[in-house]
Tab-separated table of C-alpha atoms in Angstrom:
chain	number	residue	atom	x	y	z
A	1	MET	CA	154.965	136.599	106.936
A	2	GLN	CA	152.080	139.273	105.722
A	3	ASP	CA	149.850	137.172	105.281
A	4	GLN	CA	150.840	135.038	109.254
A	5	ALA	CA	147.209	135.526	111.286
A	6	TRP	CA	149.832	136.641	114.220
A	7	TYR	CA	151.286	139.129	111.721
A	8	ALA	CA	150.753	143.101	112.991
A	9	GLY	CA	153.731	144.669	110.599
A	10	SER	CA	154.533	148.400	111.816
A	11	CYS	CA	151.561	147.821	114.304
A	12	ASP	CA	153.213	150.239	117.505
A	13	ARG	CA	153.079	149.121	121.152
A	14	HIS	CA	150.466	151.012	122.559
A	15	VAL	CA	148.255	149.413	119.851
A	16	ALA	CA	149.780	145.891	120.325
A	17	GLU	CA	148.666	145.904	123.692
A	18	SER	CA	145.360	147.763	123.105
A	19	VAL	CA	143.646	144.715	120.545
A	20	LEU	CA	145.299	142.195	122.735
A	21	GLN	CA	143.551	143.947	126.178
A	22	ALA	CA	140.553	144.460	123.791
A	23	VAL	CA	140.781	140.360	123.325
A	24	ASN	CA	141.096	139.162	126.748
A	25	LYS	CA	142.166	135.747	126.479
A	26	ASP	CA	145.295	134.801	127.872
A	27	SER	CA	148.020	133.177	125.309
A	28	ALA	CA	146.458	135.635	122.893
A	29	PHE	CA	149.867	136.623	120.721
A	30	MET	CA	151.053	138.636	117.495
A	31	VAL	CA	154.613	139.692	116.327
A	32	ARG	CA	154.889	143.116	115.289
A	33	GLN	CA	157.329	145.278	113.870
A	34	SER	CA	160.360	146.605	116.566
A	35	SER	CA	160.157	150.276	116.568
A	36	GLY	CA	163.576	152.090	116.411
A	37	GLN	CA	165.522	148.539	117.641
A	38	GLY	CA	167.603	147.965	114.460
A	39	TRP	CA	168.655	144.598	111.775
A	40	ASN	CA	169.967	142.929	115.181
A	41	GLN	CA	166.295	142.902	116.927
A	42	PRO	CA	163.766	143.709	113.953
A	43	PHE	CA	160.293	142.375	115.639
A	44	THR	CA	158.702	141.615	119.184
A	45	LEU	CA	156.513	139.087	120.163
A	46	VAL	CA	153.603	140.438	121.947
A	47	VAL	CA	151.885	137.971	124.236
A	48	LEU	CA	148.778	138.704	126.541
A	49	TYR	CA	148.628	136.499	130.273
A	50	LYS	CA	146.883	137.211	133.365
A	51	GLY	CA	146.204	140.459	131.870
A	52	HIS	CA	149.531	141.493	131.564
A	53	VAL	CA	150.911	142.025	127.931
A	54	TYR	CA	154.730	140.814	127.865
A	55	ASN	CA	156.381	142.196	124.876
A	56	ILE	CA	159.482	139.838	124.140
A	57	PRO	CA	162.112	140.823	121.946
A	58	ILE	CA	162.947	138.786	119.045
A	59	ARG	CA	166.656	138.927	117.662
A	60	TYR	CA	168.042	138.220	114.614
A	61	LEU	CA	171.231	136.839	115.171
A	62	GLU	CA	173.878	137.679	112.189
A	63	SER	CA	176.239	135.308	112.522
A	64	SER	CA	173.810	132.033	112.146
A	65	ARG	CA	171.343	134.008	110.470
A	66	GLN	CA	168.849	132.536	113.293
A	67	TYR	CA	166.549	133.883	115.120
A	68	THR	CA	165.952	133.911	118.910
A	69	LEU	CA	163.003	135.921	121.722
A	70	GLY	CA	164.843	137.839	124.875
A	71	LYS	CA	167.404	140.065	125.521
A	72	ASP	CA	171.179	139.150	124.523
A	73	GLY	CA	173.511	137.812	127.442
A	74	LYS	CA	171.185	134.808	128.314
A	75	SER	CA	173.069	131.587	129.151
A	76	HIS	CA	170.848	129.706	127.138
A	77	GLU	CA	169.259	130.447	124.166
A	78	GLU	CA	167.167	128.606	121.725
A	79	TRP	CA	167.799	128.992	117.889
A	80	PHE	CA	165.051	129.283	115.006
A	81	ASP	CA	165.559	129.572	111.430
A	82	SER	CA	161.850	131.553	110.829
A	83	VAL	CA	160.063	134.218	112.981
A	84	ALA	CA	157.427	131.328	111.815
A	85	GLY	CA	159.455	128.704	113.728
A	86	ILE	CA	159.310	130.221	116.438
A	87	ILE	CA	155.749	130.786	116.942
A	88	GLN	CA	155.451	127.173	115.644
A	89	HIS	CA	157.356	126.115	118.865
A	90	TYR	CA	155.738	128.064	121.379
A	91	SER	CA	152.341	126.966	120.294
A	92	GLU	CA	153.553	123.843	121.280
A	93	HIS	CA	155.782	124.098	123.955
A	94	PRO	CA	155.302	126.507	126.914
A	95	LEU	CA	157.228	129.514	126.225
A	96	VAL	CA	158.803	131.344	129.940
A	97	LEU	CA	157.345	134.745	130.740
A	98	ILE	CA	159.089	136.930	133.307
A	99	GLU	CA	157.591	140.441	134.617
A	100	GLY	CA	159.941	142.730	133.964
A	101	SER	CA	159.399	144.929	137.682
A	102	SER	CA	158.875	142.308	139.537
A	103	ALA	CA	161.021	139.623	137.948
A	104	SER	CA	158.046	136.863	138.328
A	105	ARG	CA	157.522	133.636	136.114
A	106	ALA	CA	154.285	132.220	133.858
A	107	HIS	CA	154.644	129.770	131.172
A	108	THR	CA	152.088	129.458	128.503
A	109	CYS	CA	152.241	128.183	124.680
A	110	LEU	CA	151.349	130.392	122.213
A	111	LEU	CA	147.015	129.940	121.391
A	112	PHE	CA	145.565	132.677	120.088
A	113	PRO	CA	146.594	134.715	116.945
A	114	VAL	CA	146.145	138.220	116.847
A	115	LYS	CA	145.655	141.076	113.682
A	116	PRO	CA	144.917	144.702	115.166
C-alpha cells in the first residue's frame, strides 16, 4: 500500500485531520495506520466532507481474511479482499458518513486522495 496516493502510513489522527482541512476539498481522503487499535483494526479511513473530518475504522476479519468499514456489531457489512478494494468501491459508490455526536448522515464518494 506504500505507493498508493491515499496511504498516509503512521501519520497520526491530528496530522491527518490538519492536512485534509488544509486541502479543503469535499471528498478528500487518506488511509492511515490506526494508533493502538491492534491487529483487528489496522487502519483508519479519514474523509473530509462539508468541513467535517470523519475517522472511519477499517477492521480486519481474521475468519475470512477480509476488511470492512466501521465499528463491530453493524447489521450489514460489506467485505473486501483488500484496503485498496474498499477505496476502489467507494470511489464509485457513495459512502455513508455518520457524524458521531449528532448521528446525522451524509453521503460522498472518495474523490481526492491526499498524502501528508
